[in-house]
Amino acid sequence: QVQLVESGGGSVQSGGSLRLSCSASGFPFNKYWMTWVRQSPGKGLEWIAGISMKADKLYYADSVKGRFAISRDNDKDMVFLEMNNIQREDTARYYCLRPSTVSQAMGTTPPRQDEGYWGQGTQVTVSS
């Protein structure tokens, strides 16, 4: 079955960096767009980045553009989120998602927890 396992979260000071990883299994990874989504306390889901099958198309939310970078390794079935200049508002649980549609991967359709395949998430907490 499809499995997505995130890692790399933790506590970081404002201005710091983290690299989140997501290991995928149970499906032909190189045939699917992948996405990172986050959820802050008391807030809804926020799509933050999407990557095409061959990594030739990258999409970012305005809130992270220029600071975060999504990438993938199709040989290892992994997707990554490089987070730089992390700010307090980036505190959230970060989820790796195999979305149901390309529009969800691109951020033009909001993510839904009852659609696609989700990992368990990894927590990022930012302190000043």
mmCIF file of C-alpha atoms in Angstrom:
data_model
loop_
_atom_site.group_PDB
_atom_site.id
_atom_site.type_symbol
_atom_site.label_atom_id
_atom_site.label_comp_id
_atom_site.label_asym_id
_atom_site.label_seq_id
_atom_site.Cartn_x
_atom_site.Cartn_y
_atom_site.Cartn_z
ATOM 1 C CA GLN A 1 0.000 0.000 0.000
ATOM 2 C CA VAL A 2 0.984 3.612 -0.390
ATOM 3 C CA GLN A 3 3.157 4.875 2.429
ATOM 4 C CA LEU A 4 4.673 8.288 2.992
ATOM 5 C CA VAL A 5 6.995 8.839 5.931
ATOM 6 C CA GLU A 6 8.240 12.308 6.785
ATOM 7 C CA SER A 7 11.307 13.125 8.850
ATOM 8 C CA GLY A 8 13.575 16.029 9.633
ATOM 9 C CA GLY A 9 11.319 18.234 11.696
ATOM 10 C CA GLY A 10 12.284 19.696 15.050
ATOM 11 C CA SER A 11 12.875 22.896 16.935
ATOM 12 C CA VAL A 12 14.754 25.695 15.245
ATOM 13 C CA GLN A 13 15.465 29.327 15.960
ATOM 14 C CA SER A 14 14.092 32.048 13.780
ATOM 15 C CA GLY A 15 16.364 32.533 10.799
ATOM 16 C CA GLY A 16 17.561 28.959 10.894
ATOM 17 C CA SER A 17 17.255 26.117 8.413
ATOM 18 C CA LEU A 18 15.825 22.622 8.258
ATOM 19 C CA ARG A 19 15.547 19.947 5.619
ATOM 20 C CA LEU A 20 12.450 17.797 5.636
ATOM 21 C CA SER A 21 12.470 14.417 3.920
ATOM 22 C CA CYS A 22 9.660 12.159 2.792
ATOM 23 C CA SER A 23 10.235 8.536 1.911
ATOM 24 C CA ALA A 24 7.621 7.047 -0.414
ATOM 25 C CA SER A 25 6.704 3.429 -1.101
ATOM 26 C CA GLY A 26 3.916 1.330 -2.545
ATOM 27 C CA PHE A 27 3.486 3.174 -5.840
ATOM 28 C CA PRO A 28 5.553 4.182 -8.912
ATOM 29 C CA PHE A 29 6.991 7.335 -7.382
ATOM 30 C CA ASN A 30 8.360 8.789 -10.621
ATOM 31 C CA LYS A 31 4.867 8.870 -12.134
ATOM 32 C CA TYR A 32 3.333 11.200 -9.570
ATOM 33 C CA TRP A 33 3.498 14.855 -8.681
ATOM 34 C CA MET A 34 4.289 15.398 -5.007
ATOM 35 C CA THR A 35 3.379 18.160 -2.603
ATOM 36 C CA TRP A 36 4.179 19.571 0.820
ATOM 37 C CA VAL A 37 1.326 20.890 2.923
ATOM 38 C CA ARG A 38 1.354 22.318 6.439
ATOM 39 C CA GLN A 39 -1.105 22.936 9.214
ATOM 40 C CA SER A 40 -0.532 25.472 11.974
ATOM 41 C CA PRO A 41 -2.293 25.321 15.345
ATOM 42 C CA GLY A 42 -5.838 26.527 14.935
ATOM 43 C CA LYS A 43 -5.478 26.993 11.207
ATOM 44 C CA GLY A 44 -6.486 25.046 8.158
ATOM 45 C CA LEU A 45 -4.326 23.209 5.693
ATOM 46 C CA GLU A 46 -1.922 25.321 3.681
ATOM 47 C CA TRP A 47 -0.418 24.078 0.440
ATOM 48 C CA ILE A 48 3.170 25.285 0.279
ATOM 49 C CA ALA A 49 4.999 23.537 -2.577
ATOM 50 C CA GLY A 50 4.530 21.106 -5.438
ATOM 51 C CA ILE A 51 6.898 19.299 -7.788
ATOM 52 C CA SER A 52 6.278 17.563 -11.090
ATOM 53 C CA MET A 53 7.239 13.990 -11.874
ATOM 54 C CA LYS A 54 10.585 14.917 -13.416
ATOM 55 C CA ALA A 55 11.119 17.940 -11.154
ATOM 56 C CA ASP A 56 10.988 20.271 -14.155
ATOM 57 C CA LYS A 57 8.035 22.190 -12.733
ATOM 58 C CA LEU A 58 8.120 23.666 -9.249
ATOM 59 C CA TYR A 59 5.374 25.654 -7.551
ATOM 60 C CA TYR A 60 5.448 27.572 -4.281
ATOM 61 C CA ALA A 61 3.043 29.455 -2.069
ATOM 62 C CA ASP A 62 3.850 33.141 -1.764
ATOM 63 C CA SER A 63 4.404 32.651 1.962
ATOM 64 C CA VAL A 64 7.472 30.460 1.364
ATOM 65 C CA LYS A 65 8.691 31.542 -2.064
ATOM 66 C CA GLY A 66 12.376 32.417 -1.994
ATOM 67 C CA ARG A 67 12.913 30.671 1.346
ATOM 68 C CA PHE A 68 11.805 27.065 0.792
ATOM 69 C CA ALA A 69 12.808 24.681 -1.985
ATOM 70 C CA ILE A 70 11.150 21.429 -2.975
ATOM 71 C CA SER A 71 13.120 18.686 -4.682
ATOM 72 C CA ARG A 72 12.924 14.966 -5.319
ATOM 73 C CA ASP A 73 15.132 11.950 -5.907
ATOM 74 C CA ASN A 74 13.308 9.492 -8.128
ATOM 75 C CA ASP A 75 16.047 6.886 -7.680
ATOM 76 C CA LYS A 76 15.424 6.845 -3.930
ATOM 77 C CA ASP A 77 11.669 7.564 -4.014
ATOM 78 C CA MET A 78 12.078 10.608 -1.842
ATOM 79 C CA VAL A 79 10.884 14.187 -1.823
ATOM 80 C CA PHE A 80 12.501 16.971 0.173
ATOM 81 C CA LEU A 81 11.703 20.413 1.500
ATOM 82 C CA GLU A 82 14.670 22.661 2.150
ATOM 83 C CA MET A 83 13.589 25.392 4.561
ATOM 84 C CA ASN A 84 15.760 28.480 4.946
ATOM 85 C CA ASN A 85 15.302 31.711 6.895
ATOM 86 C CA ILE A 86 12.587 30.008 8.892
ATOM 87 C CA GLN A 87 10.201 32.367 10.671
ATOM 88 C CA ARG A 88 7.857 31.904 13.649
ATOM 89 C CA GLU A 89 4.865 31.783 11.326
ATOM 90 C CA ASP A 90 6.371 28.656 9.774
ATOM 91 C CA THR A 91 5.612 26.734 12.976
ATOM 92 C CA ALA A 92 3.348 23.924 11.806
ATOM 93 C CA ARG A 93 3.032 20.247 11.170
ATOM 94 C CA TYR A 94 4.365 19.503 7.709
ATOM 95 C CA TYR A 95 2.862 16.782 5.581
ATOM 96 C CA CYS A 96 4.114 15.025 2.482
ATOM 97 C CA LEU A 97 1.244 14.431 0.121
ATOM 98 C CA ARG A 98 0.667 12.496 -3.058
ATOM 99 C CA PRO A 99 -2.232 14.606 -4.287
ATOM 100 C CA SER A 100 -5.238 13.320 -6.166
ATOM 101 C CA THR A 101 -4.902 15.838 -8.951
ATOM 102 C CA VAL A 102 -2.213 17.897 -10.634
ATOM 103 C CA SER A 103 -4.147 21.025 -9.712
ATOM 104 C CA GLN A 104 -3.741 20.109 -6.045
ATOM 105 C CA ALA A 105 -0.036 19.595 -6.611
ATOM 106 C CA MET A 106 0.251 23.017 -8.259
ATOM 107 C CA GLY A 107 -1.705 24.705 -5.502
ATOM 108 C CA THR A 108 -4.609 25.800 -7.660
ATOM 109 C CA THR A 109 -6.974 23.458 -5.834
ATOM 110 C CA PRO A 110 -6.839 23.330 -2.017
ATOM 111 C CA PRO A 111 -5.611 20.113 -0.402
ATOM 112 C CA ARG A 112 -8.170 17.935 1.342
ATOM 113 C CA GLN A 113 -7.357 15.382 3.978
ATOM 114 C CA ASP A 114 -9.891 12.992 2.485
ATOM 115 C CA GLU A 115 -8.136 13.099 -0.886
ATOM 116 C CA GLY A 116 -4.779 11.758 -1.927
ATOM 117 C CA TYR A 117 -2.261 9.988 0.237
ATOM 118 C CA TRP A 118 -0.766 11.624 3.311
ATOM 119 C CA GLY A 119 2.134 10.950 5.601
ATOM 120 C CA GLN A 120 1.845 11.251 9.348
ATOM 121 C CA GLY A 121 3.561 14.623 9.328
ATOM 122 C CA THR A 122 6.613 16.068 11.020
ATOM 123 C CA GLN A 123 6.477 18.979 13.454
ATOM 124 C CA VAL A 124 8.478 22.154 12.952
ATOM 125 C CA THR A 125 8.585 24.576 15.865
ATOM 126 C CA VAL A 126 10.263 27.952 15.499
ATOM 127 C CA SER A 127 11.406 30.021 18.434
ATOM 128 C CA SER A 128 12.623 33.589 18.393
#
